[in-house]
Every structure is written in structure tokens, then in C-alpha cells.
Coordinates of C-alpha atoms in Angstrom, one line a residue:
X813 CA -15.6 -6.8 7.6
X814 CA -19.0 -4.6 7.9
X815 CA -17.9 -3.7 11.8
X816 CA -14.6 -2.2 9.9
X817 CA -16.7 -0.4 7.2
X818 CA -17.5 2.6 10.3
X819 CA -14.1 5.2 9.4
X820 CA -14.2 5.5 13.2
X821 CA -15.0 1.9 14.0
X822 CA -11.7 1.7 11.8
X823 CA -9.5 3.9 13.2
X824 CA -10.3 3.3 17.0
X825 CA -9.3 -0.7 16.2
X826 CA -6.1 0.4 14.5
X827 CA -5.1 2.1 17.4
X828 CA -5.7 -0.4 19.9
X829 CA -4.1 -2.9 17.7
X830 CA -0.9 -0.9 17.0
X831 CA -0.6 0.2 20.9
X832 CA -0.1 -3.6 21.6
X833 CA -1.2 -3.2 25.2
X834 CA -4.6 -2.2 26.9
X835 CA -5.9 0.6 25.9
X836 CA -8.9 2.7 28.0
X837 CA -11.8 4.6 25.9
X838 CA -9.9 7.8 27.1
X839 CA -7.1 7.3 25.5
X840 CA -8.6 5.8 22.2
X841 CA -11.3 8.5 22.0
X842 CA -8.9 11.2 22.7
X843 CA -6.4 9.6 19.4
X844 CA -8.9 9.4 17.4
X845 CA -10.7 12.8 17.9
X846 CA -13.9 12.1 19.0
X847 CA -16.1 12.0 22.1
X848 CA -15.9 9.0 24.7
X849 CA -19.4 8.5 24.5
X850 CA -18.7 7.5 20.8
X851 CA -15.6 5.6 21.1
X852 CA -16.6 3.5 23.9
X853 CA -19.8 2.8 21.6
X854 CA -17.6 1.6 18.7
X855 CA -15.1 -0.4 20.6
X856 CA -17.9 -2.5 22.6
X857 CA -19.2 -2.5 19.1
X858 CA -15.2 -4.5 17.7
X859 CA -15.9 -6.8 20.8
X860 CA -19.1 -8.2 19.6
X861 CA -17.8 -8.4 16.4
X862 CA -14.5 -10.7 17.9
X863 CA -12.0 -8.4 16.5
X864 CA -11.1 -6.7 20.4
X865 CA -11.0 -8.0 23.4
X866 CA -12.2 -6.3 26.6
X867 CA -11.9 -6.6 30.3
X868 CA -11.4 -4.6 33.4
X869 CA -8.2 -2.8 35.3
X870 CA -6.8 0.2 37.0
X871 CA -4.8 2.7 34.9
X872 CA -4.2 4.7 37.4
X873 CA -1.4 2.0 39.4
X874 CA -3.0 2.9 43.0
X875 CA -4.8 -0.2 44.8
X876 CA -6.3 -0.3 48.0
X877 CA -9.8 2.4 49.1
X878 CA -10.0 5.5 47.5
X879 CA -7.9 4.1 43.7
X880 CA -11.2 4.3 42.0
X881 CA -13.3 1.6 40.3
X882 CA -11.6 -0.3 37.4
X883 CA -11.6 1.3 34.0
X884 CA -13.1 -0.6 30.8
X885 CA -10.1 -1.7 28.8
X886 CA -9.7 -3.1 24.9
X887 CA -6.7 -5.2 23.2
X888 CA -7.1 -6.7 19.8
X889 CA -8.3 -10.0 19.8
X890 CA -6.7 -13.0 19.7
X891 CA -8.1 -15.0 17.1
X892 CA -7.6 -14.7 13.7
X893 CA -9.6 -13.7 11.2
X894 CA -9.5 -14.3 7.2
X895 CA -11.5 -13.4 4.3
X896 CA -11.1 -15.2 0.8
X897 CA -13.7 -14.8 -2.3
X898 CA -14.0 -17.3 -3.8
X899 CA -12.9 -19.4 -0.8
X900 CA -9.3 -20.5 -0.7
X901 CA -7.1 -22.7 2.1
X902 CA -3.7 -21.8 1.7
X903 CA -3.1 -22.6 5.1
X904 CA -3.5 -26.3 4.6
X905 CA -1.0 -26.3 1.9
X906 CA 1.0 -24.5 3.9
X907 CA 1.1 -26.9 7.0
X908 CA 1.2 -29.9 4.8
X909 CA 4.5 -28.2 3.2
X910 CA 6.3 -27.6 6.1
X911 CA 5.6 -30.9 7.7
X912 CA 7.1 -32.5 4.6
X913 CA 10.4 -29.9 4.7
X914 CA 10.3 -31.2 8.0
X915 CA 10.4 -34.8 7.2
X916 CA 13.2 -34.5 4.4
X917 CA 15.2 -32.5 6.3
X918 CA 14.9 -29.8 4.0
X919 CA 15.6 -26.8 6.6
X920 CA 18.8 -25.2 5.2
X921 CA 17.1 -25.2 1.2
X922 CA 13.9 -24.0 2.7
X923 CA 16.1 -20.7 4.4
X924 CA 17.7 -20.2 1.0
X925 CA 14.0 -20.2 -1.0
X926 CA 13.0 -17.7 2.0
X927 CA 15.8 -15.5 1.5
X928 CA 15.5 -15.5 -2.3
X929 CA 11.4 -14.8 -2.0
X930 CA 12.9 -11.7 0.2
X931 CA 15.0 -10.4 -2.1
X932 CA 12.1 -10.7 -4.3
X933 CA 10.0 -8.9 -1.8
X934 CA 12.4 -5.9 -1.9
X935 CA 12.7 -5.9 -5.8
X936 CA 8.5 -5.2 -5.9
X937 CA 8.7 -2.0 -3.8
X938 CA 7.7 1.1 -4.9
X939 CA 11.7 2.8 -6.5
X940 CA 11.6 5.5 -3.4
X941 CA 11.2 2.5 -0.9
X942 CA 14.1 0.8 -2.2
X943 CA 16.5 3.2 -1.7
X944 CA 18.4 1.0 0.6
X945 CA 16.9 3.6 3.9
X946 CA 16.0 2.2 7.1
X947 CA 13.0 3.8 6.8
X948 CA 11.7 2.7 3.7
X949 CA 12.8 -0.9 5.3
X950 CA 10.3 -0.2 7.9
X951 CA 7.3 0.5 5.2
X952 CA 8.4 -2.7 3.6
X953 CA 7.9 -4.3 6.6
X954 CA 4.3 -2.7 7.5
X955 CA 3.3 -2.9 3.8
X956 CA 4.1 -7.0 4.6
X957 CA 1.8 -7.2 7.7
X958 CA 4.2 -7.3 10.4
X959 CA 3.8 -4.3 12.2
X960 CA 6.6 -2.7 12.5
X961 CA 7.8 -0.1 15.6
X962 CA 10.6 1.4 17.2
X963 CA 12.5 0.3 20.5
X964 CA 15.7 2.3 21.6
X965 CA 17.1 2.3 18.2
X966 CA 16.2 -1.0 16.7
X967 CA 12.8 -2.5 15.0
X968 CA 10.7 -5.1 16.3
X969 CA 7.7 -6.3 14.8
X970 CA 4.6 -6.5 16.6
X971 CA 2.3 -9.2 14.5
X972 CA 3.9 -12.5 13.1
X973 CA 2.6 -13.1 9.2
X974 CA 3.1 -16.9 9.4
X975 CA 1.7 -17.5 13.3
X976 CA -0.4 -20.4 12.7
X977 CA 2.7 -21.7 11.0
X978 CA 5.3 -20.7 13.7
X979 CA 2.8 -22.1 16.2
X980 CA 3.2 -26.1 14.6
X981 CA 6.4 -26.0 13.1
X982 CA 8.7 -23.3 15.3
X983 CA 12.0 -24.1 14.1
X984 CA 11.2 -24.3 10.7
X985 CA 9.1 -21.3 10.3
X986 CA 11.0 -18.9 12.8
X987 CA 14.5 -19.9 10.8
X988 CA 12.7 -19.4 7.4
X989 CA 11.0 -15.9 8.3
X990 CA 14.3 -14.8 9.4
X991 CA 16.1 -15.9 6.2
X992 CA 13.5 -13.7 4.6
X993 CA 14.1 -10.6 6.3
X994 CA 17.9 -11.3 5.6
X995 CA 16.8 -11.3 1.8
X996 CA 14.1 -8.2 2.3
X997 CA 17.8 -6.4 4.1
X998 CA 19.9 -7.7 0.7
X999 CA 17.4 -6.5 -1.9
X1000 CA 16.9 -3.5 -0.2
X1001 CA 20.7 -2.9 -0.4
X1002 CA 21.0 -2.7 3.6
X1003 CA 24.6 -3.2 4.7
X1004 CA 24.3 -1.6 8.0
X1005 CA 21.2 -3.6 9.3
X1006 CA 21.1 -7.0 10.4
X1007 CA 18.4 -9.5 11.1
X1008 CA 18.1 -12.1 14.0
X1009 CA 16.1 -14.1 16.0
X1010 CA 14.9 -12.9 19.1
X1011 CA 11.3 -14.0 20.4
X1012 CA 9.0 -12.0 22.2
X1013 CA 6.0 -13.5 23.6
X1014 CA 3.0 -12.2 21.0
X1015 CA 5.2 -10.6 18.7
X1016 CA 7.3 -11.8 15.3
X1017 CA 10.1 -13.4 16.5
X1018 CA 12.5 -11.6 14.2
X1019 CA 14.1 -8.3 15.8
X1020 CA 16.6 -5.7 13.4
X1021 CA 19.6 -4.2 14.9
X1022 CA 21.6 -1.2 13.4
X1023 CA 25.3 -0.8 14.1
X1024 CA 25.6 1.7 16.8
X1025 CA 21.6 2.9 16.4
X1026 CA 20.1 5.6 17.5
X1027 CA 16.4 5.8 18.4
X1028 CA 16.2 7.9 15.6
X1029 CA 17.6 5.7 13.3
X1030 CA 14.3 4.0 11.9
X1031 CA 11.3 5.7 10.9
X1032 CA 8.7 3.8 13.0
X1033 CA 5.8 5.0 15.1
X1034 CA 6.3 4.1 19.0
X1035 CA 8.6 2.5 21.7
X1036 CA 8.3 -0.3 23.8
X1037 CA 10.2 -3.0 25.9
X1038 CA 13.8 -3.6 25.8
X1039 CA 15.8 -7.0 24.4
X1040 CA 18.9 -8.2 22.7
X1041 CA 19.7 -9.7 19.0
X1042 CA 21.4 -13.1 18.2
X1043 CA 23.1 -12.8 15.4
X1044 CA 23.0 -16.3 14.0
X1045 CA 18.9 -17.0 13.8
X1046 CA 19.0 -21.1 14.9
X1047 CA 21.7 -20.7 17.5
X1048 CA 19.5 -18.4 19.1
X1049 CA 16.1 -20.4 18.2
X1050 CA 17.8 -23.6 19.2
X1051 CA 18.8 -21.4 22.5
X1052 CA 14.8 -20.4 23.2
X1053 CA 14.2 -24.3 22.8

């Protein structure tokens, strides 16, 4: 948490963290508006803290004599971090929950609660984000921690919420997250948007699809790769199985 106090420790990690890729001090020093002396002393800094990553590649593409020695690069890191005062495990509960949804055969109740919690979800925004706009859908999203951005005309989330979940209990948790973005789309009076499974490796593996989008369509900060939509969520998870 102290490495984050810095404003410009804290705006050189969310950059690298929202570019999703590697990122050379260059580039992050030239985003953030400051010198590269200073950002590449703040992002070794984030290393030895554990929040980025660092290693060493090209960014020019040329190989071979005369392509230059590798560049310094950062990525956020992969392991997760969490801070609770007084201390709290959630996360236990959590596991323990889904392993007995799992044992019932609860799956199909479990969607509907997820969908209902989204409606919920949509009901607590602030009145001008629940205007039923794709772009207020999209600060919904970010305002819920899953890093929302724009690809050709759809939205694609770049950090999973529930990972640890999704990582023991896929089908559960993938099906369930989707259901809940289906409720966030219902509550937020969305007709025109719809929400499907479609894993990406390192990303949420929910994707949203507008009929006939545009890349202007959603109000969302960058571009990326391209994919496709399922439109029934455990056809398609079933399908990645």
C-alpha cells in the first residue's frame, strides 16, 4: 500500500496495468508526464514491492546485429494482493460455498441469485449511470473492478473479480459471473446489449456485444485483440471444456 502512496508511483502502475501488455519506461514515462530517469525509478520501485513484473525484450521487432540491446519492460504482477483491517477471509467462505453449490447441484439457482445480485448492482449506481447507456454500463463495470475496454465495437474486461474462484470451480463461477452481467444489463435497462461467455486467457471471461456496434458504441479507453460471443454462457463454457 505505501509503494502506491507516491501520485507518480500510482499513476505509472495504473498504466501498465490498464495497457495489459509490456510496457517500456518510454512509453510509461512519456503517459505519465514525467522524465524517464523518474519513471524507470518508480517502476523498479512497483517490482520490489511485487505489484509489477519486469523482464527484458525488443520493442523495436528487428532481430539479428545492429536491432539494439533489449529494452527493460514492466506488466502488472501476477499475484494477488489484498488488504483487510481488521483481518477478514472471505475467500474461504467463498470456496467452501461453491464447492457445496457444486455438490447439490445447485448451478441453475446459483445463476438466478447472480443475476438478481446484478440487478442489484445496477439499482446502487449513481441516477446518471443508470440511464440504461452503454457508457455508463462501462463505468459500472470499472467502478466493479473488472476493467473494462473497447475492442472493434464490443467490451471485454481485462481483470476477472472472482479469479481465485474461477480458477477452482470454472464452470460454476464463469456461468454465475455471466448471469450477473445479464442482471447488471437488466437493471441497467440495456435491451440492445448482450452478455456471453467468451474466455480470453488472463482476462474475465465474460465479453458484451451490441447489435450491429460500432467501435464507437461504448465509452471505454483502448483497443485490443479480436474474438467472438456465444450467446448461451454454458454452451460456450461447456464448449472451452
Amino acid at each position: 500500500m505505501s509503494a502506491l502512496g507516491d501520485p507518480v508511483r500510482r499513476a505509472l502502475y495504473r498504466f501498465v496495468s490498464e495497457r495489459g501488455r509490456d510496457v517500456g519506461r518510454n512509453e510509461a514515462a512519456e503517459a505519465v508526464g514525467v522524465q524517464r530517469t523518474l519513471a524507470a525509478f518508480h517502476l523498479d520501485k512497483l517490482v520490489e514491492a511485487g505489484l509489477l513484473e519486469a523482464g527484458f525484450r525488443r520493442l523495436t521487432g528487428r532481430t539479428g546485429p545492429g536491432s539494439g540491446r533489449p529494452a527493460k519492460v514492466y506488466r502488472r504482477a501476477r499475484e494477488e494482493r489484498s488488504v483487510s483491517l481488521p483481518p477478514r477471509d472471505y475467500r474461504t467462505l467463498a470456496l467452501v460455498l461453491a464447492e457445496t453449490v457444486d455438490l447439490l447441484g445447485g448451478e441453475e439457482k446459483a445463476e438466478e441469485a447472480a443475476r438478481r445480485a446484478g440487478k442489484r448492482l445496477a439499482a446502487q449506481a449513481a441516477p446518471e449511470e443508470a440511464s440504461g447507456e452503454a457508457g455508463d454500463l462501462a463505468e459500472v463495470l470499472r467502478e466493479r473492478g473488472y476493467e473494462p475496454y473497447e475492442e472493434e465495437g464490443r467490451i471485454r474486461l481485462r481483470n476477472c473479480p472472482f479469479h481465485v474462484l474461477a480458477e477452482s470451480h470454472p464452470l460454476l463461477v464463469c456461468s454465475m459471473n455471466a448471469a450477473l452481467c445479464e442482471g447488471l444489463l437488466a437493471g441497467l435497462g440495456e435491451t440492445g446489449v448482450s452478455a456471453a461467455l467468451d474466455p480470453r486467457p488472463g482476462e474475465c471471461c465474460v465479453a458484451f456485444t451490441r447489435a450491429a456496434a460500432t467501435p464507437e458504441a461504448f465509452a471505454n479507453p483502448e483497443a485490443s485483440q479480436n474474438t467472438g460471443a456465444s450467446e448461451n454462457p454454458r454452451a460456450s463454457k461447456n464448449n472451452e471444456d
